[in-house]
């Protein structure tokens, strides 16, 4: 019979709930047949004396049908519970899929907003890369200007180093705060002498910072490789000396060190490059961002 077969869809396991209606039908049949069978025994076969010790016949009638009816009731309650459990499981799965779909749609919408902002600001950076100073007719590359600023900055720092030579050796850890505090003041003064804070040059640097802010704002919606891709895209638009000066200036503005750390911008600098910062500058940035002047950068 069908209700005695194993459930082949569930790895051969016999599940009572899958055939509960067949069991219920049989038990109901027993419930109706049982009192008739009792009457037949008592009235037709005249075997009533055999049940004298069972009490009144009504007790026998109730006792003979109640177990079957109870089992049927329990079976239907179990079936109802199982159906509700399956429905709840289905609803949870549908909710999970709906939530994942909404999250994907939100991520797509956020990435569209990010790319619109990113490329809009990138276009502004491109438009400012070639500039005119004063009455000059020939356009000057902003990269050349910032390279000149970096060169001037390094010369100013060397001049300070000659003047305060005893203060340019990295001290013990207990004196880091004092040493790098003084170094920061000298770096800021050297930047001022370099022309970095010229209105148009500094405006260009602020636009780069704005792109950093946009990438960091949407970073939670991107994989790490995507963040690196957009930083690579930005770095292709600006030269290394520009990146170095902007990073140094962000460290001097200590409230921006969190962005440097989160985007790992300091991994892009290296003192061995001609257009890069000095080794002491690298130690200073490492101390400001990581609290360790000898922090090992990814190569």
mmCIF file of C-alpha atoms in Angstrom:
data_model
loop_
_atom_site.group_PDB
_atom_site.id
_atom_site.type_symbol
_atom_site.label_atom_id
_atom_site.label_comp_id
_atom_site.label_asym_id
_atom_site.label_seq_id
_atom_site.Cartn_x
_atom_site.Cartn_y
_atom_site.Cartn_z
ATOM 1 C CA UNK A 1 0.000 0.000 0.000
ATOM 2 C CA UNK A 2 1.051 3.599 -0.649
ATOM 3 C CA UNK A 3 1.217 4.531 3.039
ATOM 4 C CA UNK A 4 3.583 1.675 3.807
ATOM 5 C CA UNK A 5 6.143 2.696 1.179
ATOM 6 C CA UNK A 6 9.292 4.624 2.001
ATOM 7 C CA UNK A 7 9.711 8.185 0.869
ATOM 8 C CA UNK A 8 12.223 7.852 -1.951
ATOM 9 C CA UNK A 9 12.597 11.648 -2.319
ATOM 10 C CA UNK A 10 14.097 11.886 1.172
ATOM 11 C CA UNK A 11 16.867 9.290 0.936
ATOM 12 C CA UNK A 12 14.699 6.297 1.811
ATOM 13 C CA UNK A 13 13.569 7.686 5.182
ATOM 14 C CA UNK A 14 10.041 6.786 6.247
ATOM 15 C CA UNK A 15 8.358 9.973 7.488
ATOM 16 C CA UNK A 16 5.090 9.522 9.389
ATOM 17 C CA UNK A 17 3.898 13.036 8.568
ATOM 18 C CA UNK A 18 4.053 12.429 4.821
ATOM 19 C CA UNK A 19 1.266 9.796 5.006
ATOM 20 C CA UNK A 20 -0.761 11.119 7.898
ATOM 21 C CA UNK A 21 -4.003 11.355 5.927
ATOM 22 C CA UNK A 22 -3.841 7.625 5.075
ATOM 23 C CA UNK A 23 -3.277 6.772 8.757
ATOM 24 C CA UNK A 24 -6.069 9.094 9.825
ATOM 25 C CA UNK A 25 -8.531 7.389 7.475
ATOM 26 C CA UNK A 26 -7.715 3.960 8.873
ATOM 27 C CA UNK A 27 -7.946 5.143 12.480
ATOM 28 C CA UNK A 28 -11.289 6.816 11.827
ATOM 29 C CA UNK A 29 -12.510 3.595 10.291
ATOM 30 C CA UNK A 30 -11.472 1.750 13.451
ATOM 31 C CA UNK A 31 -13.249 4.375 15.549
ATOM 32 C CA UNK A 32 -16.564 3.740 13.733
ATOM 33 C CA UNK A 33 -16.184 0.005 13.474
ATOM 34 C CA UNK A 34 -15.181 -0.510 17.103
ATOM 35 C CA UNK A 35 -18.599 0.239 18.718
ATOM 36 C CA UNK A 36 -20.397 -1.748 16.015
ATOM 37 C CA UNK A 37 -18.038 -4.617 16.680
ATOM 38 C CA UNK A 38 -18.802 -4.293 20.419
ATOM 39 C CA UNK A 39 -22.561 -4.382 19.805
ATOM 40 C CA UNK A 40 -22.116 -7.408 17.582
ATOM 41 C CA UNK A 41 -20.224 -9.238 20.320
ATOM 42 C CA UNK A 42 -22.734 -8.351 23.048
ATOM 43 C CA UNK A 43 -26.053 -8.569 21.199
ATOM 44 C CA UNK A 44 -25.466 -11.104 18.445
ATOM 45 C CA UNK A 45 -22.866 -13.431 19.887
ATOM 46 C CA UNK A 46 -24.344 -13.090 23.412
ATOM 47 C CA UNK A 47 -20.903 -12.644 24.923
ATOM 48 C CA UNK A 48 -21.902 -9.709 27.111
ATOM 49 C CA UNK A 49 -20.957 -11.589 30.297
ATOM 50 C CA UNK A 50 -17.391 -11.565 29.113
ATOM 51 C CA UNK A 51 -17.392 -7.762 29.459
ATOM 52 C CA UNK A 52 -19.231 -7.571 32.792
ATOM 53 C CA UNK A 53 -16.101 -6.540 34.627
ATOM 54 C CA UNK A 54 -15.575 -3.637 32.171
ATOM 55 C CA UNK A 55 -18.443 -1.582 33.602
ATOM 56 C CA UNK A 56 -21.350 -0.049 31.865
ATOM 57 C CA UNK A 57 -21.493 -0.610 28.115
ATOM 58 C CA UNK A 58 -21.330 3.168 27.533
ATOM 59 C CA UNK A 59 -17.917 3.189 29.201
ATOM 60 C CA UNK A 60 -16.872 0.411 26.909
ATOM 61 C CA UNK A 61 -18.170 2.311 23.885
ATOM 62 C CA UNK A 62 -16.317 5.497 24.860
ATOM 63 C CA UNK A 63 -13.197 3.618 25.797
ATOM 64 C CA UNK A 64 -13.135 1.754 22.524
ATOM 65 C CA UNK A 65 -13.424 4.849 20.315
ATOM 66 C CA UNK A 66 -11.564 7.521 22.316
ATOM 67 C CA UNK A 67 -8.027 6.173 21.754
ATOM 68 C CA UNK A 68 -8.494 6.148 17.993
ATOM 69 C CA UNK A 69 -10.039 9.621 17.946
ATOM 70 C CA UNK A 70 -7.244 10.939 20.180
ATOM 71 C CA UNK A 71 -4.600 9.512 17.874
ATOM 72 C CA UNK A 72 -6.342 11.065 14.864
ATOM 73 C CA UNK A 73 -6.489 14.445 16.627
ATOM 74 C CA UNK A 74 -2.819 14.296 17.563
ATOM 75 C CA UNK A 75 -1.941 13.261 14.023
ATOM 76 C CA UNK A 76 -3.765 16.253 12.530
ATOM 77 C CA UNK A 77 -2.201 18.615 15.077
ATOM 78 C CA UNK A 78 1.201 17.254 14.125
ATOM 79 C CA UNK A 79 0.432 17.657 10.434
ATOM 80 C CA UNK A 80 -0.703 21.252 11.006
ATOM 81 C CA UNK A 81 2.454 22.001 12.967
ATOM 82 C CA UNK A 82 4.617 20.520 10.227
ATOM 83 C CA UNK A 83 2.836 22.526 7.511
ATOM 84 C CA UNK A 84 3.243 25.744 9.498
ATOM 85 C CA UNK A 85 6.909 24.958 10.053
ATOM 86 C CA UNK A 86 7.465 24.381 6.340
ATOM 87 C CA UNK A 87 5.579 27.586 5.473
ATOM 88 C CA UNK A 88 7.673 29.556 7.965
ATOM 89 C CA UNK A 89 10.854 28.079 6.513
ATOM 90 C CA UNK A 90 9.708 29.026 3.010
ATOM 91 C CA UNK A 91 8.849 32.556 4.138
ATOM 92 C CA UNK A 92 12.265 32.962 5.768
ATOM 93 C CA UNK A 93 13.977 31.800 2.593
ATOM 94 C CA UNK A 94 11.911 34.197 0.492
ATOM 95 C CA UNK A 95 12.708 37.036 2.897
ATOM 96 C CA UNK A 96 16.406 36.185 2.733
ATOM 97 C CA UNK A 97 16.363 36.175 -1.065
ATOM 98 C CA UNK A 98 14.407 39.439 -1.117
ATOM 99 C CA UNK A 99 16.885 41.016 1.309
ATOM 100 C CA UNK A 100 19.834 39.869 -0.787
ATOM 101 C CA UNK A 101 18.188 41.265 -3.920
ATOM 102 C CA UNK A 102 17.553 44.608 -2.216
ATOM 103 C CA UNK A 103 21.113 44.713 -0.904
ATOM 104 C CA UNK A 104 22.449 44.023 -4.392
ATOM 105 C CA UNK A 105 20.200 46.725 -5.841
ATOM 106 C CA UNK A 106 21.318 49.166 -3.131
ATOM 107 C CA UNK A 107 24.961 48.321 -3.805
ATOM 108 C CA UNK A 108 24.454 48.854 -7.532
ATOM 109 C CA UNK A 109 22.742 52.207 -6.896
ATOM 110 C CA UNK A 110 25.499 53.271 -4.476
ATOM 111 C CA UNK A 111 28.202 52.289 -6.955
ATOM 112 C CA UNK A 112 26.444 54.277 -9.678
ATOM 113 C CA UNK A 113 26.379 57.332 -7.408
ATOM 114 C CA UNK A 114 30.027 56.741 -6.509
ATOM 115 C CA UNK A 115 31.173 56.468 -10.120
ATOM 116 C CA UNK A 116 29.232 59.589 -11.077
ATOM 117 C CA UNK A 117 30.953 61.554 -8.287
ATOM 118 C CA UNK A 118 34.337 59.915 -8.862
ATOM 119 C CA UNK A 119 34.545 60.638 -12.576
ATOM 120 C CA UNK A 120 33.051 64.107 -12.169
ATOM 121 C CA UNK A 121 35.817 65.096 -9.743
ATOM 122 C CA UNK A 122 38.399 63.293 -11.844
ATOM 123 C CA UNK A 123 37.384 65.422 -14.803
ATOM 124 C CA UNK A 124 37.927 68.549 -12.698
ATOM 125 C CA UNK A 125 41.405 67.312 -11.804
ATOM 126 C CA UNK A 126 42.157 66.728 -15.484
ATOM 127 C CA UNK A 127 40.975 70.209 -16.400
ATOM 128 C CA UNK A 128 43.314 71.728 -13.782
ATOM 129 C CA UNK A 129 46.376 69.758 -14.793
ATOM 130 C CA UNK A 130 47.333 72.386 -17.383
ATOM 131 C CA UNK A 131 47.286 75.925 -15.961
ATOM 132 C CA UNK A 132 48.406 79.469 -16.707
ATOM 133 C CA UNK A 133 50.291 81.530 -14.129
ATOM 134 C CA UNK A 134 50.025 85.289 -14.360
ATOM 135 C CA UNK A 135 50.542 86.585 -17.901
ATOM 136 C CA UNK A 136 52.204 83.447 -19.201
ATOM 137 C CA UNK A 137 50.809 82.218 -22.498
ATOM 138 C CA UNK A 138 52.393 78.789 -22.358
ATOM 139 C CA UNK A 139 50.512 76.375 -20.145
ATOM 140 C CA UNK A 140 52.415 74.783 -17.305
ATOM 141 C CA UNK A 141 51.710 71.276 -16.107
ATOM 142 C CA UNK A 142 50.410 71.145 -12.553
ATOM 143 C CA UNK A 143 52.618 68.101 -12.096
ATOM 144 C CA UNK A 144 55.666 70.210 -12.953
ATOM 145 C CA UNK A 145 54.547 72.870 -10.499
ATOM 146 C CA UNK A 146 54.088 70.329 -7.726
ATOM 147 C CA UNK A 147 57.380 68.646 -8.578
ATOM 148 C CA UNK A 148 58.975 72.065 -8.117
ATOM 149 C CA UNK A 149 57.132 72.419 -4.826
ATOM 150 C CA UNK A 150 58.420 69.050 -3.680
ATOM 151 C CA UNK A 151 61.982 70.010 -4.646
ATOM 152 C CA UNK A 152 61.624 73.301 -2.756
ATOM 153 C CA UNK A 153 60.183 71.458 0.230
ATOM 154 C CA UNK A 154 63.099 69.026 0.352
ATOM 155 C CA UNK A 155 65.613 71.900 0.103
ATOM 156 C CA UNK A 156 63.907 73.718 2.947
ATOM 157 C CA UNK A 157 63.980 70.576 5.072
ATOM 158 C CA UNK A 158 67.679 70.098 4.324
ATOM 159 C CA UNK A 159 68.295 73.691 5.407
ATOM 160 C CA UNK A 160 66.468 73.034 8.658
ATOM 161 C CA UNK A 161 68.410 69.805 9.053
ATOM 162 C CA UNK A 162 71.705 71.680 8.710
ATOM 163 C CA UNK A 163 70.504 74.179 11.290
ATOM 164 C CA UNK A 164 69.151 71.611 13.724
ATOM 165 C CA UNK A 165 71.324 68.626 12.846
ATOM 166 C CA UNK A 166 71.214 67.239 16.346
ATOM 167 C CA UNK A 167 67.434 67.061 16.180
ATOM 168 C CA UNK A 168 67.171 65.010 12.984
ATOM 169 C CA UNK A 169 68.212 61.637 14.377
ATOM 170 C CA UNK A 170 65.241 59.463 15.382
ATOM 171 C CA UNK A 171 65.432 59.161 19.176
ATOM 172 C CA UNK A 172 64.303 56.443 21.557
ATOM 173 C CA UNK A 173 60.607 55.536 21.635
ATOM 174 C CA UNK A 174 60.012 57.610 24.769
ATOM 175 C CA UNK A 175 60.880 60.779 22.791
ATOM 176 C CA UNK A 176 58.916 60.005 19.610
ATOM 177 C CA UNK A 177 56.125 62.450 20.391
ATOM 178 C CA UNK A 178 58.473 65.360 21.010
ATOM 179 C CA UNK A 179 60.692 64.586 18.010
ATOM 180 C CA UNK A 180 57.901 64.105 15.457
ATOM 181 C CA UNK A 181 55.974 67.044 16.865
ATOM 182 C CA UNK A 182 58.946 69.295 16.037
ATOM 183 C CA UNK A 183 59.414 67.549 12.700
ATOM 184 C CA UNK A 184 55.775 68.232 11.800
ATOM 185 C CA UNK A 185 56.233 71.943 12.491
ATOM 186 C CA UNK A 186 59.323 72.053 10.256
ATOM 187 C CA UNK A 187 57.541 70.090 7.507
ATOM 188 C CA UNK A 188 54.583 72.480 7.603
ATOM 189 C CA UNK A 189 56.932 75.481 7.423
ATOM 190 C CA UNK A 190 58.799 73.895 4.500
ATOM 191 C CA UNK A 191 55.537 73.286 2.658
ATOM 192 C CA UNK A 192 54.671 76.949 3.116
ATOM 193 C CA UNK A 193 58.014 77.917 1.535
ATOM 194 C CA UNK A 194 57.580 75.464 -1.322
ATOM 195 C CA UNK A 195 54.586 77.189 -2.887
ATOM 196 C CA UNK A 196 52.301 74.261 -2.107
ATOM 197 C CA UNK A 197 49.842 76.608 -0.399
ATOM 198 C CA UNK A 198 49.546 78.807 -3.472
ATOM 199 C CA UNK A 199 45.816 79.250 -4.086
ATOM 200 C CA UNK A 200 45.611 77.353 -7.374
ATOM 201 C CA UNK A 201 48.055 74.630 -6.343
ATOM 202 C CA UNK A 202 46.378 74.024 -3.011
ATOM 203 C CA UNK A 203 42.958 74.014 -4.707
ATOM 204 C CA UNK A 204 44.255 71.229 -6.957
ATOM 205 C CA UNK A 205 45.436 69.289 -3.898
ATOM 206 C CA UNK A 206 42.033 69.711 -2.236
ATOM 207 C CA UNK A 207 40.336 68.197 -5.282
ATOM 208 C CA UNK A 208 42.551 65.148 -4.925
ATOM 209 C CA UNK A 209 41.616 64.958 -1.268
ATOM 210 C CA UNK A 210 37.960 65.132 -2.270
ATOM 211 C CA UNK A 211 38.417 62.061 -4.455
ATOM 212 C CA UNK A 212 40.039 60.276 -1.504
ATOM 213 C CA UNK A 213 36.991 61.210 0.581
ATOM 214 C CA UNK A 214 34.581 59.881 -2.046
ATOM 215 C CA UNK A 215 36.410 56.552 -2.319
ATOM 216 C CA UNK A 216 36.474 56.207 1.462
ATOM 217 C CA UNK A 217 32.785 57.111 1.736
ATOM 218 C CA UNK A 218 31.765 54.270 -0.577
ATOM 219 C CA UNK A 219 34.486 51.857 0.528
ATOM 220 C CA UNK A 220 31.998 49.649 2.415
ATOM 221 C CA UNK A 221 30.217 48.916 -0.894
ATOM 222 C CA UNK A 222 33.404 47.761 -2.622
ATOM 223 C CA UNK A 223 35.808 44.877 -2.463
ATOM 224 C CA UNK A 224 39.389 45.710 -1.527
ATOM 225 C CA UNK A 225 40.453 45.061 -5.114
ATOM 226 C CA UNK A 226 37.877 47.618 -6.316
ATOM 227 C CA UNK A 227 39.245 50.246 -3.924
ATOM 228 C CA UNK A 228 42.749 49.594 -5.264
ATOM 229 C CA UNK A 229 41.428 49.825 -8.834
ATOM 230 C CA UNK A 230 39.999 53.330 -8.292
ATOM 231 C CA UNK A 231 43.130 54.474 -6.469
ATOM 232 C CA UNK A 232 45.175 53.177 -9.401
ATOM 233 C CA UNK A 233 42.867 55.078 -11.723
ATOM 234 C CA UNK A 234 43.448 58.264 -9.725
ATOM 235 C CA UNK A 235 47.203 57.753 -9.539
ATOM 236 C CA UNK A 236 47.320 57.512 -13.337
ATOM 237 C CA UNK A 237 46.008 61.096 -13.466
ATOM 238 C CA UNK A 238 48.542 62.604 -11.044
ATOM 239 C CA UNK A 239 52.287 62.181 -10.770
ATOM 240 C CA UNK A 240 54.181 60.757 -7.835
ATOM 241 C CA UNK A 241 55.404 64.087 -6.461
ATOM 242 C CA UNK A 242 51.802 65.326 -6.278
ATOM 243 C CA UNK A 243 50.715 62.185 -4.435
ATOM 244 C CA UNK A 244 53.619 62.517 -1.989
ATOM 245 C CA UNK A 245 52.939 66.167 -1.158
ATOM 246 C CA UNK A 246 49.198 65.615 -0.732
ATOM 247 C CA UNK A 247 49.863 62.650 1.550
ATOM 248 C CA UNK A 248 52.401 64.615 3.603
ATOM 249 C CA UNK A 249 50.017 67.537 3.964
ATOM 250 C CA UNK A 250 47.229 65.141 5.053
ATOM 251 C CA UNK A 251 49.500 63.823 7.802
ATOM 252 C CA UNK A 252 50.196 67.357 9.007
ATOM 253 C CA UNK A 253 46.400 67.783 9.128
ATOM 254 C CA UNK A 254 46.107 65.010 11.714
ATOM 255 C CA UNK A 255 42.311 64.774 11.360
ATOM 256 C CA UNK A 256 42.849 63.126 7.969
ATOM 257 C CA UNK A 257 45.139 60.344 9.119
ATOM 258 C CA UNK A 258 42.178 57.975 9.496
ATOM 259 C CA UNK A 259 41.464 58.185 5.758
ATOM 260 C CA UNK A 260 45.131 57.527 5.004
ATOM 261 C CA UNK A 261 45.020 54.433 7.185
ATOM 262 C CA UNK A 262 41.680 53.111 5.873
ATOM 263 C CA UNK A 263 42.632 53.525 2.220
ATOM 264 C CA UNK A 264 46.265 52.498 2.870
ATOM 265 C CA UNK A 265 47.462 55.554 0.965
ATOM 266 C CA UNK A 266 50.843 55.422 2.652
ATOM 267 C CA UNK A 267 51.591 52.141 0.863
ATOM 268 C CA UNK A 268 52.057 54.198 -2.294
ATOM 269 C CA UNK A 269 55.143 56.080 -1.125
ATOM 270 C CA UNK A 270 58.744 54.970 -1.209
ATOM 271 C CA UNK A 271 61.884 57.023 -0.476
ATOM 272 C CA UNK A 272 63.948 55.358 -3.205
ATOM 273 C CA UNK A 273 62.045 57.179 -5.972
ATOM 274 C CA UNK A 274 63.560 60.444 -7.206
ATOM 275 C CA UNK A 275 60.215 62.228 -7.019
ATOM 276 C CA UNK A 276 59.476 60.823 -3.574
ATOM 277 C CA UNK A 277 59.844 62.040 -0.041
ATOM 278 C CA UNK A 278 62.927 61.667 2.113
ATOM 279 C CA UNK A 279 63.467 58.741 4.422
ATOM 280 C CA UNK A 280 62.720 60.921 7.452
ATOM 281 C CA UNK A 281 59.467 62.003 5.825
ATOM 282 C CA UNK A 282 58.536 58.333 5.484
ATOM 283 C CA UNK A 283 59.337 57.731 9.152
ATOM 284 C CA UNK A 284 57.211 60.730 10.092
ATOM 285 C CA UNK A 285 54.226 59.507 8.033
ATOM 286 C CA UNK A 286 54.623 56.010 9.501
ATOM 287 C CA UNK A 287 54.577 57.425 13.012
ATOM 288 C CA UNK A 288 51.527 59.628 12.386
ATOM 289 C CA UNK A 289 49.493 56.908 10.659
ATOM 290 C CA UNK A 290 50.627 53.758 12.495
ATOM 291 C CA UNK A 291 52.325 55.029 15.650
ATOM 292 C CA UNK A 292 55.537 53.315 14.540
ATOM 293 C CA UNK A 293 58.178 55.223 12.502
ATOM 294 C CA UNK A 294 59.682 51.929 11.351
ATOM 295 C CA UNK A 295 56.412 50.465 10.073
ATOM 296 C CA UNK A 296 57.075 48.065 7.159
ATOM 297 C CA UNK A 297 55.185 49.088 4.025
ATOM 298 C CA UNK A 298 53.842 46.714 1.389
ATOM 299 C CA UNK A 299 56.008 46.814 -1.714
#
